[in-house]
Short mmCIF file of C-alpha atoms in Angstrom, two decimals:
data_model
loop_
_atom_site.label_atom_id
_atom_site.label_comp_id
_atom_site.label_asym_id
_atom_site.label_seq_id
_atom_site.Cartn_x
_atom_site.Cartn_y
_atom_site.Cartn_z
CA UNK A 243 66.85 106.23 128.24
CA UNK A 244 64.75 104.62 125.45
CA UNK A 245 61.13 103.95 127.19
CA UNK A 246 59.88 106.78 128.52
CA UNK A 247 56.44 107.72 130.81
CA UNK A 248 55.28 110.91 131.29
CA UNK A 249 52.77 111.24 133.94
CA UNK A 250 50.41 114.55 133.94
CA UNK A 251 49.79 116.00 137.45
CA UNK A 252 46.60 117.53 138.19
CA UNK A 253 46.72 120.67 137.19
CA UNK A 254 47.69 119.81 134.06
CA UNK A 255 45.27 120.66 130.95
CA UNK A 256 47.49 119.05 128.13
CA UNK A 257 46.58 116.18 128.08
CA UNK A 258 42.63 117.07 127.76
CA UNK A 259 43.25 117.27 123.79
CA UNK A 260 44.27 113.78 122.33
CA UNK A 261 45.73 115.41 119.56
CA UNK A 262 48.73 116.36 121.78
CA UNK A 263 48.93 112.91 122.75
CA UNK A 264 49.55 112.21 119.36
CA UNK A 265 52.02 114.73 118.78
CA UNK A 266 54.30 114.12 121.48
CA UNK A 267 54.42 110.09 120.35
CA UNK A 268 55.07 111.32 116.54
CA UNK A 269 57.95 113.48 118.18
CA UNK A 270 59.14 110.28 120.29
CA UNK A 271 58.97 107.73 117.30
CA UNK A 272 61.19 110.06 115.53
CA UNK A 273 63.63 109.86 117.82
CA UNK A 274 63.99 106.01 118.64
CA UNK A 275 62.09 106.56 122.00
CA UNK A 276 59.07 104.93 123.60
CA UNK A 277 56.17 106.97 124.80
CA UNK A 278 53.93 105.83 127.84
CA UNK A 279 51.33 108.13 129.92
CA UNK A 280 49.95 108.39 133.42
CA UNK A 281 47.82 110.12 135.36
CA UNK A 282 47.87 111.42 138.28
CA UNK A 283 43.89 111.88 138.82
CA UNK A 284 42.39 108.37 138.47
CA UNK A 285 39.10 109.53 137.14
CA UNK A 286 41.18 109.60 133.30
CA UNK A 287 43.18 106.71 134.00
CA UNK A 288 40.69 104.26 131.36
CA UNK A 289 41.20 107.68 128.73
CA UNK A 290 45.12 106.84 129.33
CA UNK A 291 45.01 103.79 128.74
CA UNK A 292 43.10 104.11 126.03
CA UNK A 293 45.42 105.43 124.45
CA UNK A 294 48.61 104.26 125.65
CA UNK A 295 47.39 100.61 124.37
CA UNK A 296 46.09 102.55 121.02
CA UNK A 297 42.36 101.71 121.13
CA UNK A 298 41.89 105.03 121.17
CA UNK A 299 40.28 107.16 118.16
CA UNK A 300 42.10 109.81 118.17
CA UNK A 301 40.72 113.01 116.25
CA UNK A 302 41.00 117.09 116.20
CA UNK A 303 37.52 117.34 118.46
CA UNK A 304 37.93 117.50 122.16
CA UNK A 305 37.06 114.88 124.95
CA UNK A 306 34.88 116.06 127.54
CA UNK A 307 36.38 115.18 129.80
CA UNK A 308 34.24 116.19 132.98
CA UNK A 309 31.21 114.33 132.29
CA UNK A 310 31.45 110.59 133.83
CA UNK A 311 32.41 108.04 130.91
CA UNK A 312 29.43 105.45 129.67
CA UNK A 313 30.80 101.99 131.05
CA UNK A 314 31.37 99.62 128.29
CA UNK A 315 31.93 103.23 126.56
CA UNK A 316 35.28 103.76 124.76
CA UNK A 317 36.28 107.88 125.50
CA UNK A 318 36.55 108.63 121.41
CA UNK A 319 35.76 112.34 121.38
CA UNK A 320 32.80 113.49 119.07
CA UNK A 321 30.91 116.23 118.25
CA UNK A 322 27.39 115.04 118.29
CA UNK A 323 23.73 116.84 117.87
CA UNK A 324 23.72 117.25 121.62
CA UNK A 325 26.63 119.00 122.12
CA UNK A 326 25.71 122.15 123.48
CA UNK A 327 27.34 125.43 122.27
CA UNK A 328 29.80 125.67 125.67
CA UNK A 329 31.16 122.06 124.56
CA UNK A 330 31.88 123.47 121.01
CA UNK A 331 33.17 126.81 122.44
CA UNK A 332 35.42 124.24 124.55
CA UNK A 333 36.72 122.19 121.87
CA UNK A 334 37.70 124.90 120.31
CA UNK A 335 39.99 126.53 122.56
CA UNK A 336 41.63 123.37 123.34
CA UNK A 337 42.43 123.27 119.62
CA UNK A 338 43.92 127.19 119.85
CA UNK A 339 46.07 125.55 123.04
CA UNK A 340 47.17 122.59 121.18
CA UNK A 341 48.67 124.14 117.76
CA UNK A 342 50.47 126.41 120.51
CA UNK A 343 52.44 123.34 121.78
CA UNK A 344 52.56 122.07 118.94
CA UNK A 345 54.77 125.19 117.65
CA UNK A 346 56.61 125.23 120.49
CA UNK A 347 57.33 121.32 120.34
CA UNK A 348 58.14 121.59 116.86
CA UNK A 349 60.25 124.39 117.91
CA UNK A 350 61.75 122.32 120.60
CA UNK A 351 62.56 118.97 118.04
CA UNK A 352 64.41 122.13 115.56
CA UNK A 353 66.57 123.69 118.40
CA UNK A 354 67.30 119.69 119.94
CA UNK A 355 67.78 119.23 115.73
CA UNK A 356 70.61 121.65 115.27
CA UNK A 357 72.19 121.90 118.66
CA UNK A 358 72.59 118.52 117.67
CA UNK A 359 74.13 118.90 114.78
CA UNK A 360 76.45 122.04 115.79
CA UNK A 361 77.38 119.62 118.52
CA UNK A 362 78.66 116.66 115.77
CA UNK A 363 80.12 119.24 113.93
CA UNK A 364 82.22 120.26 116.68
CA UNK A 365 82.80 116.20 117.45
CA UNK A 366 83.93 115.99 114.18
CA UNK A 367 85.71 118.87 113.77
CA UNK A 368 87.35 120.57 116.80
CA UNK A 369 88.93 117.68 119.05
CA UNK A 370 92.58 116.37 117.19
CA UNK A 371 95.06 114.30 117.98
CA UNK A 372 98.73 113.67 118.29
CA UNK A 373 100.41 110.50 118.75
CA UNK A 374 104.28 111.12 118.47
CA UNK A 375 105.95 107.23 118.34
CA UNK A 376 109.32 106.50 119.08
CA UNK A 377 110.60 103.72 117.61
CA UNK A 378 114.14 102.08 118.00
CA UNK A 379 116.73 102.36 115.32
CA UNK A 380 119.61 100.06 114.07
CA UNK A 381 123.44 100.72 113.07
CA UNK A 382 123.39 99.40 109.23
CA UNK A 383 127.34 98.89 108.56
CA UNK A 384 127.68 98.05 104.71
CA UNK A 385 130.42 97.67 102.06
CA UNK A 386 130.15 98.31 98.54
CA UNK A 387 132.55 97.77 95.93
CA UNK A 388 132.57 100.43 93.53
CA UNK A 389 134.58 101.20 90.40
CA UNK A 390 135.53 104.10 88.86
CA UNK A 391 137.08 103.65 85.27
CA UNK A 392 138.98 106.44 83.02
CA UNK A 393 137.46 107.28 79.69
CA UNK A 394 133.36 105.86 81.42
CA UNK A 395 130.65 109.30 80.19
CA UNK A 396 127.49 107.55 82.19
CA UNK A 397 126.76 106.22 85.75
CA UNK A 398 126.23 102.27 85.90
CA UNK A 399 124.42 101.07 88.32
CA UNK A 400 124.20 97.57 87.28
CA UNK A 401 128.09 96.70 87.22
CA UNK A 402 128.71 99.73 90.05
CA UNK A 403 131.68 102.29 87.69
CA UNK A 404 130.91 105.49 88.05
CA UNK A 405 133.52 108.30 85.52
CA UNK A 406 137.05 108.89 86.35
CA UNK A 407 139.34 111.71 85.64
CA UNK A 408 143.42 110.86 85.02
CA UNK A 409 145.26 114.07 86.56
CA UNK A 410 149.35 114.66 85.07
CA UNK A 411 151.47 116.58 86.68
CA UNK A 412 155.35 116.57 86.82
CA UNK A 413 158.10 118.15 89.56
CA UNK A 414 161.94 119.45 89.49
CA UNK A 415 163.29 119.65 92.68
CA UNK A 416 167.30 120.04 94.07
CA UNK A 417 167.93 119.15 98.03
CA UNK A 418 171.64 119.63 99.54
CA UNK A 419 172.83 117.55 102.96
CA UNK A 420 176.23 117.19 104.67
CA UNK A 421 177.90 113.99 104.15
CA UNK A 422 178.51 112.44 107.34
CA UNK A 423 181.44 109.00 105.76
CA UNK A 424 184.32 109.43 106.77
CA UNK A 425 187.74 107.70 105.90
CA UNK A 426 191.61 107.35 106.07
CA UNK A 427 193.33 108.74 103.27
CA UNK A 428 197.42 109.28 103.62
CA UNK A 429 200.56 107.84 101.75
CA UNK A 430 202.12 104.81 102.51
CA UNK A 431 205.75 104.57 104.28
CA UNK A 432 208.65 103.02 101.21
CA UNK A 433 211.86 102.08 101.89
CA UNK A 434 214.68 99.13 101.10
CA UNK A 435 215.56 96.64 103.19
CA UNK A 436 219.17 94.47 102.56
CA UNK A 437 217.07 90.56 102.48
CA UNK A 438 220.60 88.03 103.47
CA UNK A 439 220.33 84.69 101.81
CA UNK A 440 221.85 82.29 104.46
CA UNK A 441 221.11 79.32 102.34
CA UNK A 442 223.04 77.09 100.03
CA UNK A 443 220.45 78.20 96.63
CA UNK A 444 219.09 80.98 95.85
CA UNK A 445 216.04 82.16 96.12
CA UNK A 446 213.39 84.20 94.41
CA UNK A 447 211.64 86.63 96.71
CA UNK A 448 208.21 87.36 94.85
CA UNK A 449 206.41 90.75 94.25
CA UNK A 450 203.93 91.10 97.09
CA UNK A 451 205.40 88.79 99.32
CA UNK A 452 204.60 90.02 103.12
CA UNK A 453 207.43 91.51 104.95
CA UNK A 454 207.19 91.49 108.51
CA UNK A 455 208.73 93.64 110.91
CA UNK A 456 210.51 91.76 114.26
CA UNK A 457 210.99 93.19 116.61
CA UNK A 458 209.28 93.21 120.69
CA UNK A 459 206.99 96.91 120.89
CA UNK A 460 203.70 95.63 121.01
CA UNK A 461 202.77 98.57 119.12
CA UNK A 462 204.45 97.75 116.08
CA UNK A 463 204.39 93.83 116.71
CA UNK A 464 202.06 93.61 113.33
CA UNK A 465 203.48 96.39 110.62
CA UNK A 466 203.59 94.17 107.18
CA UNK A 467 205.17 95.23 104.81
CA UNK A 468 205.14 94.69 100.86
CA UNK A 469 207.59 93.61 98.73
CA UNK A 470 207.56 96.10 94.88
CA UNK A 471 208.70 94.17 92.52
CA UNK A 472 210.37 90.38 92.19
CA UNK A 473 214.13 90.18 93.53
CA UNK A 474 216.19 87.24 93.67
CA UNK A 475 218.40 86.86 96.35
CA UNK A 476 221.84 84.37 95.49
CA UNK A 477 222.70 81.98 97.46
CA UNK A 478 226.04 81.74 100.67
CA UNK A 479 229.29 80.72 98.96
CA UNK A 480 232.34 79.25 100.90
CA UNK A 481 235.81 79.80 99.28
CA UNK A 482 239.16 77.82 100.17
CA UNK A 483 241.58 80.30 102.10
CA UNK A 484 245.19 79.94 100.08
CA UNK A 485 247.95 78.46 101.73
CA UNK A 486 250.17 80.30 103.94
CA UNK A 487 253.32 79.58 106.68
CA UNK A 488 252.91 82.58 108.76
CA UNK A 489 249.28 81.22 110.79
CA UNK A 490 249.54 83.08 113.86
CA UNK A 491 248.00 85.81 112.53
CA UNK A 492 243.91 86.77 110.75
CA UNK A 493 243.51 88.66 108.21
CA UNK A 494 242.47 91.70 109.44
CA UNK A 495 240.07 92.36 106.33
CA UNK A 496 238.10 89.75 107.95
CA UNK A 497 234.94 91.23 108.49
CA UNK A 498 232.81 88.70 110.34
CA UNK A 499 231.09 87.09 107.43
CA UNK A 500 234.01 84.73 106.63
CA UNK A 501 235.05 82.34 109.40
CA UNK A 502 238.44 81.41 110.13
CA UNK A 503 240.37 78.95 112.42
CA UNK A 504 243.39 80.67 114.20
CA UNK A 505 244.59 77.88 115.82
CA UNK A 506 247.98 77.47 113.87
CA UNK A 507 247.86 74.11 114.69
CA UNK A 508 245.07 73.14 112.85
CA UNK A 509 244.12 72.96 108.83
CA UNK A 510 242.19 76.40 108.17
CA UNK A 511 238.34 76.84 107.41
CA UNK A 512 236.79 77.83 103.47
CA UNK A 513 235.66 81.43 104.00
CA UNK A 514 231.49 81.51 104.04
CA UNK A 515 229.90 84.40 102.25
CA UNK A 516 226.20 84.85 103.11
CA UNK A 517 224.14 86.18 99.71
CA UNK A 518 222.23 88.89 99.69
CA UNK A 519 219.92 91.70 97.73
CA UNK A 520 218.17 94.54 98.25
CA UNK A 521 214.71 94.41 97.97
CA UNK A 522 211.75 97.65 97.55
CA UNK A 523 209.26 97.72 100.36
CA UNK A 524 205.67 98.85 100.82
CA UNK A 525 204.29 99.39 103.56
CA UNK A 526 201.15 97.53 104.15
CA UNK A 527 198.81 99.98 105.11
CA UNK A 528 198.77 104.07 104.66
CA UNK A 529 200.06 105.64 108.60
CA UNK A 530 203.10 107.27 110.02
CA UNK A 531 203.48 104.40 112.74
CA UNK A 532 204.78 102.30 109.39
CA UNK A 533 208.04 104.96 109.32
CA UNK A 534 211.03 102.88 110.76
CA UNK A 535 214.74 104.06 111.57
CA UNK A 536 216.99 102.20 110.28
CA UNK A 537 218.74 98.70 111.79
CA UNK A 538 215.60 97.18 112.48
CA UNK A 539 214.77 93.38 111.63
CA UNK A 540 212.21 91.80 109.06
CA UNK A 541 211.69 88.20 108.61
CA UNK A 542 210.56 87.22 105.05
CA UNK A 543 207.32 85.07 104.39
CA UNK A 544 207.85 81.63 104.24
CA UNK A 545 211.70 81.99 105.12
CA UNK A 546 213.13 81.36 108.54
CA UNK A 547 214.90 84.29 110.38
CA UNK A 548 217.71 81.71 110.46
CA UNK A 549 217.42 81.37 106.66
CA UNK A 550 216.18 84.36 105.63
CA UNK A 551 216.68 87.73 106.93
CA UNK A 552 216.30 91.32 106.48
CA UNK A 553 217.39 95.14 107.19
CA UNK A 554 216.68 98.53 106.65
CA UNK A 555 219.94 100.50 106.06
CA UNK A 556 218.10 103.46 105.63
CA UNK A 557 215.00 104.97 106.79
CA UNK A 558 211.65 103.78 105.64
CA UNK A 559 210.11 106.63 105.24
CA UNK A 560 206.86 108.58 103.90
CA UNK A 561 203.92 107.34 105.80
CA UNK A 562 201.21 109.30 107.03
CA UNK A 563 197.24 109.55 107.39
CA UNK A 564 194.44 111.70 108.28
CA UNK A 565 190.57 111.47 108.45
CA UNK A 566 188.46 113.59 105.62
CA UNK A 567 184.39 113.49 104.92
CA UNK A 568 183.48 110.47 101.90
CA UNK A 569 179.97 110.60 100.54
CA UNK A 570 178.61 107.23 101.77
CA UNK A 571 176.32 104.78 100.66
CA UNK A 572 173.61 105.89 103.77
CA UNK A 573 174.10 109.42 102.53
CA UNK A 574 173.46 109.00 98.87
CA UNK A 575 169.74 106.26 100.03
CA UNK A 576 168.83 109.22 102.64
CA UNK A 577 168.72 112.35 100.34
CA UNK A 578 166.93 110.34 97.57
CA UNK A 579 164.75 109.63 99.98
CA UNK A 580 163.95 113.14 102.00
CA UNK A 581 164.02 114.62 98.52
CA UNK A 582 161.78 111.71 97.23
CA UNK A 583 159.35 112.54 99.94
CA UNK A 584 159.60 116.50 99.39
CA UNK A 585 158.60 116.02 95.50
CA UNK A 586 155.63 113.48 96.28
CA UNK A 587 153.76 116.63 98.76
CA UNK A 588 154.84 119.16 95.72
CA UNK A 589 153.21 116.20 93.13
CA UNK A 590 150.62 115.87 95.40
CA UNK A 591 149.34 119.73 95.66
CA UNK A 592 150.40 120.37 91.79
CA UNK A 593 147.59 117.88 91.41
CA UNK A 594 144.38 118.94 94.17
CA UNK A 595 144.79 122.82 92.24
CA UNK A 596 144.30 120.55 88.86
CA UNK A 597 140.70 118.99 90.51
CA UNK A 598 137.52 120.91 89.32
CA UNK A 599 134.74 121.92 91.56
CA UNK A 600 132.40 118.33 92.53
CA UNK A 601 135.65 116.25 92.03
CA UNK A 602 137.84 114.36 94.98
CA UNK A 603 141.24 113.24 94.62
CA UNK A 604 142.24 110.57 96.57
CA UNK A 605 145.50 110.74 97.80
CA UNK A 606 145.68 106.80 97.78
CA UNK A 607 145.39 107.35 94.20
CA UNK A 608 148.01 109.37 92.92
CA UNK A 609 151.26 107.10 91.93
CA UNK A 610 154.34 108.73 91.67
CA UNK A 611 157.82 107.45 89.58
CA UNK A 612 160.76 109.52 89.49
CA UNK A 613 162.09 110.01 85.48
CA UNK A 614 165.51 111.77 86.34
CA UNK A 615 167.71 111.91 89.55
CA UNK A 616 171.68 113.03 90.00
CA UNK A 617 174.01 113.30 92.36
CA UNK A 618 176.68 115.92 92.17
CA UNK A 619 179.83 113.03 93.87
CA UNK A 620 179.76 109.23 93.41
CA UNK A 621 180.24 107.00 96.57
CA UNK A 622 183.43 107.60 98.72
CA UNK A 623 184.15 110.73 96.84
CA UNK A 624 185.10 113.00 99.08
CA UNK A 625 183.12 115.72 99.74
CA UNK A 626 181.23 117.90 102.83
CA UNK A 627 178.11 118.44 100.83
CA UNK A 628 175.97 115.99 98.75
CA UNK A 629 173.65 117.59 96.48
CA UNK A 630 170.76 115.62 94.22
CA UNK A 631 168.44 116.93 91.78
CA UNK A 632 165.24 114.46 90.51
CA UNK A 633 162.22 115.08 88.70
CA UNK A 634 158.57 112.60 89.46
CA UNK A 635 156.02 112.36 87.68
CA UNK A 636 153.00 112.20 89.42
CA UNK A 637 149.09 110.24 87.71
CA UNK A 638 145.65 110.48 89.67
CA UNK A 639 142.50 109.55 88.86
CA UNK A 640 139.48 111.53 90.24
CA UNK A 641 135.73 111.01 90.40
CA UNK A 642 132.54 113.70 90.88
CA UNK A 643 131.39 113.19 94.13
CA UNK A 644 127.84 113.70 92.60
CA UNK A 645 128.46 110.41 90.60
CA UNK A 646 129.35 108.82 93.43
CA UNK A 647 126.46 109.88 95.93
CA UNK A 648 123.76 108.71 92.97
CA UNK A 649 125.42 105.59 92.42
CA UNK A 650 125.13 104.66 96.42
CA UNK A 651 121.87 106.41 97.14
CA UNK A 652 120.72 103.40 94.15
CA UNK A 653 122.73 100.55 95.96
CA UNK A 654 121.55 101.04 99.33
CA UNK A 655 118.14 99.85 98.09
CA UNK A 656 120.16 96.59 97.76
CA UNK A 657 120.96 96.40 101.09
CA UNK A 658 118.66 97.86 103.46
CA UNK A 659 116.04 95.10 104.59
CA UNK A 660 112.76 95.75 102.90
CA UNK A 661 111.17 96.29 106.22
CA UNK A 662 113.45 98.79 106.79
CA UNK A 663 114.17 102.47 106.44
CA UNK A 664 117.32 104.81 106.66
CA UNK A 665 116.72 107.39 109.10
CA UNK A 666 118.41 109.92 106.71
CA UNK A 667 118.14 110.95 103.40
CA UNK A 668 121.67 111.64 102.78
CA UNK A 669 123.62 108.37 104.68
CA UNK A 670 127.33 109.12 105.56
CA UNK A 671 129.55 106.91 104.21
CA UNK A 672 133.63 106.42 103.50
CA UNK A 673 135.81 105.74 100.63
CA UNK A 674 138.99 104.16 100.69
CA UNK A 675 141.26 103.04 97.56
CA UNK A 676 141.67 98.98 97.10
CA UNK A 677 144.32 99.24 93.89
CA UNK A 678 144.93 101.18 91.08
CA UNK A 679 145.13 99.49 87.87
CA UNK A 680 148.94 99.40 86.56
CA UNK A 681 147.83 101.47 83.34
CA UNK A 682 146.40 104.16 85.61
CA UNK A 683 143.02 104.26 84.28
CA UNK A 684 140.81 102.33 86.76
CA UNK A 685 140.68 102.80 90.96
CA UNK A 686 139.05 99.82 92.82
CA UNK A 687 136.75 101.89 95.67
CA UNK A 688 135.39 100.40 98.86
CA UNK A 689 132.51 101.95 100.13
CA UNK A 690 132.22 102.11 104.07
CA UNK A 691 128.50 102.74 104.54
CA UNK A 692 127.10 103.98 108.07
CA UNK A 693 124.35 104.55 109.01
CA UNK A 694 120.74 104.24 111.49
CA UNK A 695 118.06 102.15 109.98
CA UNK A 696 114.32 102.27 111.58
CA UNK A 697 111.07 100.18 111.36
CA UNK A 698 108.37 100.78 108.62
CA UNK A 699 105.59 102.04 109.68
CA UNK A 700 102.27 102.38 107.92
CA UNK A 701 100.99 105.69 109.56
CA UNK A 702 97.91 105.88 107.13
CA UNK A 703 96.92 103.09 108.62
CA UNK A 704 97.82 103.88 111.67
CA UNK A 705 95.86 106.61 111.76
CA UNK A 706 92.60 104.78 110.41
CA UNK A 707 92.79 101.99 112.62
CA UNK A 708 93.15 104.63 115.79
CA UNK A 709 90.10 106.83 114.16
CA UNK A 710 86.97 106.98 116.65
CA UNK A 711 89.02 104.62 119.51
CA UNK A 712 88.75 105.10 122.73
CA UNK A 713 92.12 106.46 124.67
CA UNK A 714 92.53 102.95 126.49
CA UNK A 715 91.61 100.36 123.09
CA UNK A 716 94.47 103.36 121.51
CA UNK A 717 96.75 102.59 123.63
CA UNK A 718 96.32 98.52 123.36
CA UNK A 719 96.82 98.85 119.72
CA UNK A 720 99.53 100.79 120.12
CA UNK A 721 101.30 98.24 122.44
CA UNK A 722 100.44 95.65 119.97
CA UNK A 723 102.52 97.09 117.55
CA UNK A 724 105.86 95.58 116.57
CA UNK A 725 109.59 97.51 116.84
CA UNK A 726 107.71 100.63 119.12
CA UNK A 727 109.45 101.19 122.45
CA UNK A 728 107.26 103.86 123.15
CA UNK A 729 104.25 106.88 122.76
CA UNK A 730 102.16 109.34 123.61
CA UNK A 731 98.61 110.42 123.20
CA UNK A 732 97.81 114.17 123.38
CA UNK A 733 94.60 114.92 123.07
CA UNK A 734 93.31 118.50 121.80
CA UNK A 735 91.38 120.28 123.29
CA UNK A 736 90.99 119.43 126.73
CA UNK A 737 87.60 117.19 127.34
CA UNK A 738 85.64 115.37 129.95
CA UNK A 739 86.62 111.87 130.85
CA UNK A 740 83.46 110.43 128.79
CA UNK A 741 84.53 112.83 125.59
CA UNK A 742 87.83 111.70 125.01
CA UNK A 743 88.33 109.75 121.71
CA UNK A 744 90.60 109.29 119.77
CA UNK A 745 89.16 111.81 116.94
CA UNK A 746 86.54 109.89 114.44
CA UNK A 747 88.14 112.49 111.50
CA UNK A 748 91.69 110.60 110.73
CA UNK A 749 92.60 114.05 109.15
CA UNK A 750 92.77 115.44 112.48
CA UNK A 751 95.01 112.71 113.56
CA UNK A 752 98.60 113.43 113.26
CA UNK A 753 100.61 110.31 114.23
CA UNK A 754 104.30 111.15 114.28
CA UNK A 755 107.65 108.60 113.98
CA UNK A 756 110.58 109.67 116.14
CA UNK A 757 113.71 107.32 116.37
CA UNK A 758 114.73 106.59 119.35
#
């Protein structure tokens, strides 16, 4: 309390000397307190009131409290000529007692001062506080365009380019595979056909004319033959027989090609002879089914069988066929594709072996070129196997991983919002090849950055703001900050409730920001 009342009981002797009261009041003034005195003995109440009202002239001399104070006279202590020896002795005794009490009071004041400084030091240096703040993280996904250029020596942040290094290799390999194509091979049947011309005029059978077998056999009805060379067949002829008185007999040499009237009562008919010629034919296709026995009838293309007809007087033979394996187009395509894939893997491995430590070669950047290829067989050639030899060149662009990291770090600064910061110092990213220039000297890359960002908190400001706050005030303050998910305040050591405050010493406050 500011206002204090000191009450002296009847047995007290401290207030018998007015100087003691002055010392007590001076101490109270230094501590910012207001002191008033009271006494149980009503005999000395006027004296105490004079002290309280500052109307008492305080000296180092003793007040004679045993004598009755005169009315209207202030009980001011003084030594007069009529002061007896006993009073003087009592005054000196009281003075010694005052000095003793004064020393005690000074000691108390010094003790309280030292204790206060000690307590203040403890309250300043000993208490500590840890404030854990959890903030919510957000996903940051950005696409960055970067170009790797061969011949460039330095990183160009402004143009987002880094140096690239050209790598070249040549590889040669061969591959043999079984053929899958099939082809029917063999010989065409050949023979001769006698053509009979029943027309009145000569006919010309040209080379390539189709001659078709006339048969009722379904398996042979479509057999066709081709005339090997042009042949002219003369027309039929009529001849008048000589007059003869003996008409009963017929000419025994008549073969049936001449028509005679055996009626002796009629005039003789002319003798008709059909024109004939032999043509060489060859089967339209290979196969033994074109082999024919003699005596088969044939239709000559473009002529009616009643006018022109063919017949083989000898066998048509020589036809044969068999199925053999040949090189098909599919064989050529498949073996080329397979060997190309094998060589690409070989080229890729060779290029990777040429990459030095710290460099990165993206497979998508490799360009493959077939320098030479040679098949040992041609299309439709009869063969059981097919072999291909191929030479391939591979060109790739490599870049330094540290160059790209450095460029990405610089570019990230332009895409992270101002009020946020990256959670990690080295964010993860994926690299994809967008395109390779036609001359193979530059590589267009796309960087897919995926990281987490958190709101930026001014930790030093938070510490300064929290210093000296009560727990409730600190909680209210932290709840008012943006983007904070939760927080926890831990004080050390464990103090009584009325002393639980955030330390005033900022150095004893630790603020830890964690990502949610």
